[in-house]
């Protein structure tokens, strides 16, 4: 049975003391719930990964990074390597987020390199894909997502692919307060699963965790997560408050 995941993408928010408070609040709340076949992943800014993995060691969540550079070491000023993440016990890393595609011009090929670099160190990529509003309005959304998935993931062999988590994040829904409807989410998730079945096999597709992201919150999570192909969420804004984040976790 595929794993359900709720991952919090904190983006570039919180100073250290605030991050510590939020992590502690979530860790305490997680102590009170039983997670069955479910993983909670917190992705704070890189500066706080060590603190987060220290707390996670005695708690019920895993830690993810928001970015990585695809080399083990070298002259890449300001970057962080998968080897460094691994040494801190980081388990996941977000790749292909629309903000990185947009502001940092990350290409399909660069994302492919990041995926390979993470998998080499047994860190699970959370691979984001999703269309812009004009692409949906012109009915290109399936083609856009297909290309993103094919170009950055489908070079992988089946064993490597089985470590990947996919996150469908329609760009028009990220940070806008306008989430995809449950029907739109289900339709795209089923489509992605079908792509995976076509490239690999039905079993691999059935075992792939596909998250929804984009204005998912305490109010709409239950409805979105009730869809058969929606296996949890990648949560931005609503992951910054412990109570609301836990409401989302309880919606799985
Ligand atoms: C995100 O950035 O991955 C995201 C889903 O953001 P939000 O939940 O704020 O729309």
Coordinates of C-alpha atoms and ligand atoms in Angstrom, one line a residue:
X1 CA 0.0 0.0 0.0
X2 CA 1.4 3.4 -0.9
X3 CA 2.4 5.8 1.9
X4 CA 0.4 8.9 2.7
X5 CA 2.4 12.0 3.3
X6 CA 1.8 15.5 4.5
X7 CA 4.8 17.7 3.9
X8 CA 5.2 21.3 5.1
X9 CA 7.2 23.6 2.8
X10 CA 8.1 26.5 5.0
X11 CA 9.8 28.4 2.2
X12 CA 11.9 31.4 3.3
X13 CA 9.9 32.0 6.6
X14 CA 10.7 32.2 10.3
X15 CA 13.8 33.2 12.2
X16 CA 15.5 30.5 14.3
X17 CA 13.6 31.0 17.5
X18 CA 10.2 30.9 15.7
X19 CA 11.3 27.8 13.7
X20 CA 12.2 26.1 16.9
X21 CA 8.9 27.0 18.5
X22 CA 6.9 25.7 15.5
X23 CA 8.9 22.5 15.3
X24 CA 8.4 21.8 18.9
X25 CA 4.7 22.5 18.8
X26 CA 4.3 20.1 15.8
X27 CA 6.5 17.5 17.5
X28 CA 4.4 17.7 20.7
X29 CA 1.1 17.5 18.7
X30 CA 2.4 14.5 16.7
X31 CA 3.2 12.7 20.0
X32 CA -0.6 12.6 20.6
X33 CA -1.6 11.1 17.3
X34 CA -1.2 7.6 15.8
X35 CA 0.0 7.8 12.2
X36 CA -0.8 4.7 10.3
X37 CA 1.0 4.3 6.9
X38 CA 1.5 8.0 7.0
X39 CA 4.6 10.2 7.1
X40 CA 4.8 13.8 8.2
X41 CA 7.7 15.7 6.6
X42 CA 8.8 19.2 7.7
X43 CA 10.9 21.2 5.2
X44 CA 12.3 24.3 7.0
X45 CA 15.0 26.6 5.6
X46 CA 18.4 25.0 5.3
X47 CA 19.8 26.8 8.3
X48 CA 17.4 25.0 10.5
X49 CA 17.8 21.5 9.2
X50 CA 20.2 20.4 11.9
X51 CA 17.9 21.7 14.7
X52 CA 14.9 20.0 12.9
X53 CA 16.6 16.6 12.6
X54 CA 17.7 16.8 16.2
X55 CA 14.0 17.2 17.2
X56 CA 12.9 14.6 14.7
X57 CA 15.2 12.0 16.2
X58 CA 12.9 11.7 19.2
X59 CA 9.7 12.5 17.3
X60 CA 7.3 11.3 14.7
X61 CA 8.3 13.3 11.6
X62 CA 10.9 13.3 9.0
X63 CA 12.9 16.3 7.7
X64 CA 13.1 17.5 4.2
X65 CA 15.3 20.2 2.5
X66 CA 13.9 22.7 0.1
X67 CA 16.8 22.6 -2.4
X68 CA 20.0 20.9 -3.2
X69 CA 22.9 21.4 -5.6
X70 CA 23.7 18.3 -7.8
X71 CA 27.3 17.7 -6.8
X72 CA 28.8 16.1 -3.7
X73 CA 31.2 19.0 -3.0
X74 CA 33.2 21.7 -4.9
X75 CA 33.4 25.4 -5.8
X76 CA 29.7 26.2 -5.8
X77 CA 29.5 29.2 -3.4
X78 CA 26.3 29.3 -1.4
X79 CA 25.1 25.8 -2.4
X80 CA 24.3 22.7 -0.3
X81 CA 25.2 19.2 -1.4
X82 CA 23.2 16.0 -1.0
X83 CA 26.1 14.6 1.0
X84 CA 25.7 17.4 3.5
X85 CA 22.0 16.8 3.7
X86 CA 22.6 13.1 4.2
X87 CA 25.1 13.7 7.0
X88 CA 22.3 15.7 8.8
X89 CA 19.8 12.8 8.4
X90 CA 17.6 14.7 6.0
X91 CA 15.3 12.2 4.4
X92 CA 13.5 14.2 1.7
X93 CA 14.2 17.2 -0.6
X94 CA 11.7 19.3 -2.6
X95 CA 12.7 19.5 -6.3
X96 CA 11.1 21.4 -9.2
X97 CA 9.0 23.7 -7.1
X98 CA 7.4 26.4 -9.4
X99 CA 9.2 29.1 -7.4
X100 CA 12.6 27.6 -8.3
X101 CA 11.5 27.0 -11.9
X102 CA 10.4 30.6 -12.2
X103 CA 12.9 32.7 -10.1
X104 CA 16.0 30.5 -10.6
X105 CA 15.2 29.3 -14.1
X106 CA 15.7 25.7 -13.2
X107 CA 15.4 23.6 -16.3
X108 CA 14.1 20.0 -16.8
X109 CA 17.7 18.8 -17.2
X110 CA 19.0 20.6 -14.1
X111 CA 16.1 19.0 -12.1
X112 CA 17.1 15.6 -13.5
X113 CA 20.6 16.1 -12.2
X114 CA 19.3 17.1 -8.8
X115 CA 17.0 14.0 -8.7
X116 CA 20.0 11.7 -9.5
X117 CA 22.2 13.5 -6.9
X118 CA 19.6 12.9 -4.2
X119 CA 18.9 9.3 -5.1
X120 CA 22.6 8.5 -5.0
X121 CA 22.5 9.4 -1.3
X122 CA 19.2 7.8 -0.7
X123 CA 17.3 11.0 -0.1
X124 CA 13.8 10.9 -1.5
X125 CA 12.9 13.7 -3.9
X126 CA 9.5 15.3 -3.7
X127 CA 9.2 16.2 -7.3
X128 CA 6.8 19.1 -8.0
X129 CA 5.0 19.5 -11.3
X130 CA 2.1 21.7 -12.4
X131 CA 0.8 24.1 -15.0
X132 CA 0.4 27.8 -15.2
X133 CA -3.0 29.4 -15.4
X134 CA -2.8 30.2 -19.1
X135 CA -1.7 26.6 -19.8
X136 CA -4.8 25.3 -18.0
X137 CA -7.0 27.8 -19.7
X138 CA -5.7 26.7 -23.1
X139 CA -6.1 23.1 -22.2
X140 CA -2.4 22.3 -22.2
X141 CA -2.2 21.3 -18.6
X142 CA -1.9 17.5 -19.2
X143 CA 0.8 18.1 -21.9
X144 CA 2.8 20.4 -19.5
X145 CA 2.8 18.0 -16.6
X146 CA 3.6 15.1 -18.9
X147 CA 6.7 16.9 -20.2
X148 CA 7.8 17.9 -16.7
X149 CA 7.5 14.3 -15.4
X150 CA 9.0 12.7 -18.5
X151 CA 12.0 15.0 -18.8
X152 CA 13.1 15.0 -15.2
X153 CA 12.0 11.6 -13.9
X154 CA 11.5 9.0 -16.7
X155 CA 15.2 8.4 -17.2
X156 CA 15.2 6.6 -13.9
X157 CA 15.1 2.8 -13.6
X158 CA 12.1 1.3 -11.8
X159 CA 13.9 0.9 -8.4
X160 CA 15.2 4.5 -8.4
X161 CA 11.8 5.8 -9.5
X162 CA 10.1 4.0 -6.6
X163 CA 11.9 6.3 -4.1
X164 CA 10.3 9.4 -5.8
X165 CA 7.3 11.3 -4.4
X166 CA 5.4 13.3 -6.9
X167 CA 3.6 16.5 -6.0
X168 CA 1.0 18.0 -8.4
X169 CA 1.0 21.7 -7.7
X170 CA -0.9 23.8 -10.2
X171 CA 1.0 27.1 -10.2
X172 CA -2.2 29.2 -10.2
X173 CA -3.2 27.6 -6.9
X174 CA 0.1 28.2 -5.0
X175 CA -0.2 30.9 -2.4
X176 CA -3.3 32.3 -4.1
X177 CA -6.1 31.0 -1.8
X178 CA -7.6 29.3 -4.9
X179 CA -7.1 25.6 -4.6
X180 CA -7.8 23.1 -7.4
X181 CA -11.2 21.5 -7.0
X182 CA -11.2 17.9 -5.8
X183 CA -12.2 16.9 -9.4
X184 CA -9.3 18.8 -11.0
X185 CA -6.9 17.3 -8.5
X186 CA -8.2 13.8 -8.9
X187 CA -8.2 14.1 -12.7
X188 CA -4.5 15.2 -12.8
X189 CA -3.4 12.7 -10.2
X190 CA -5.0 9.8 -12.1
X191 CA -3.3 11.1 -15.2
X192 CA 0.1 11.2 -13.6
X193 CA -0.4 7.6 -12.2
X194 CA -1.4 6.5 -15.7
X195 CA 1.8 8.0 -17.1
X196 CA 3.8 6.1 -14.5
X197 CA 2.0 2.9 -15.3
X198 CA 2.7 3.4 -19.0
X199 CA 6.4 4.1 -18.4
X200 CA 7.0 1.5 -15.7
X201 CA 4.2 -0.8 -14.7
X202 CA 0.8 -0.7 -12.8
X203 CA 2.3 -1.9 -9.5
X204 CA 4.9 0.9 -9.6
X205 CA 2.2 3.4 -10.4
X206 CA -0.1 2.1 -7.6
X207 CA 2.8 2.4 -5.1
X208 CA 3.7 6.0 -6.0
X209 CA 2.7 8.6 -3.5
X210 CA 1.2 11.6 -5.4
X211 CA 0.6 14.7 -3.3
X212 CA -1.5 17.7 -4.0
X213 CA -0.2 21.2 -3.3
X214 CA -1.7 24.7 -3.8
X215 CA -3.7 26.5 -1.2
X216 CA -4.4 23.3 0.7
X217 CA -5.5 24.2 4.2
X218 CA -7.4 23.0 7.3
X219 CA -10.7 23.6 5.6
X220 CA -10.3 21.9 2.2
X221 CA -7.7 19.1 3.0
X222 CA -10.3 16.5 3.9
X223 CA -12.2 17.0 0.6
X224 CA -8.9 16.9 -1.4
X225 CA -7.5 13.9 0.4
X226 CA -10.7 11.9 0.0
X227 CA -9.9 11.5 -3.7
X228 CA -8.6 8.1 -4.6
X229 CA -5.4 9.2 -6.2
X230 CA -4.6 12.1 -3.8
X231 CA -2.2 10.6 -1.2
X232 CA -1.7 13.7 0.9
X233 CA -0.4 17.2 0.4
X234 CA 2.6 19.5 0.1
X235 CA 1.6 22.5 2.2
X236 CA 3.0 26.0 2.0
X237 CA 1.3 28.8 4.0
X238 CA -0.9 26.5 6.1
X239 CA 2.2 24.6 7.4
X240 CA 3.4 27.7 9.3
X241 CA 0.9 27.3 12.1
X242 CA 1.0 24.2 14.1
X243 CA -2.7 23.9 14.8
X244 CA -3.7 24.2 11.1
X245 CA -0.9 22.0 10.0
X246 CA -2.1 19.3 12.4
X247 CA -5.7 19.7 11.2
X248 CA -4.3 18.9 7.7
X249 CA -2.4 15.9 9.0
X250 CA -5.6 14.6 10.7
X251 CA -7.4 14.9 7.4
X252 CA -5.5 12.0 5.9
Ligands
LIG1 C1 3.8 25.3 -2.0 O1 4.5 26.3 -2.1 O2 4.3 24.2 -2.2 C2 2.4 25.5 -1.7 C3 1.6 24.4 -1.9 O3 2.1 26.7 -1.2 P1 0.6 27.1 -0.6 O4 0.1 25.9 0.2 O5 0.9 28.3 0.3 O6 -0.3 27.4 -1.8

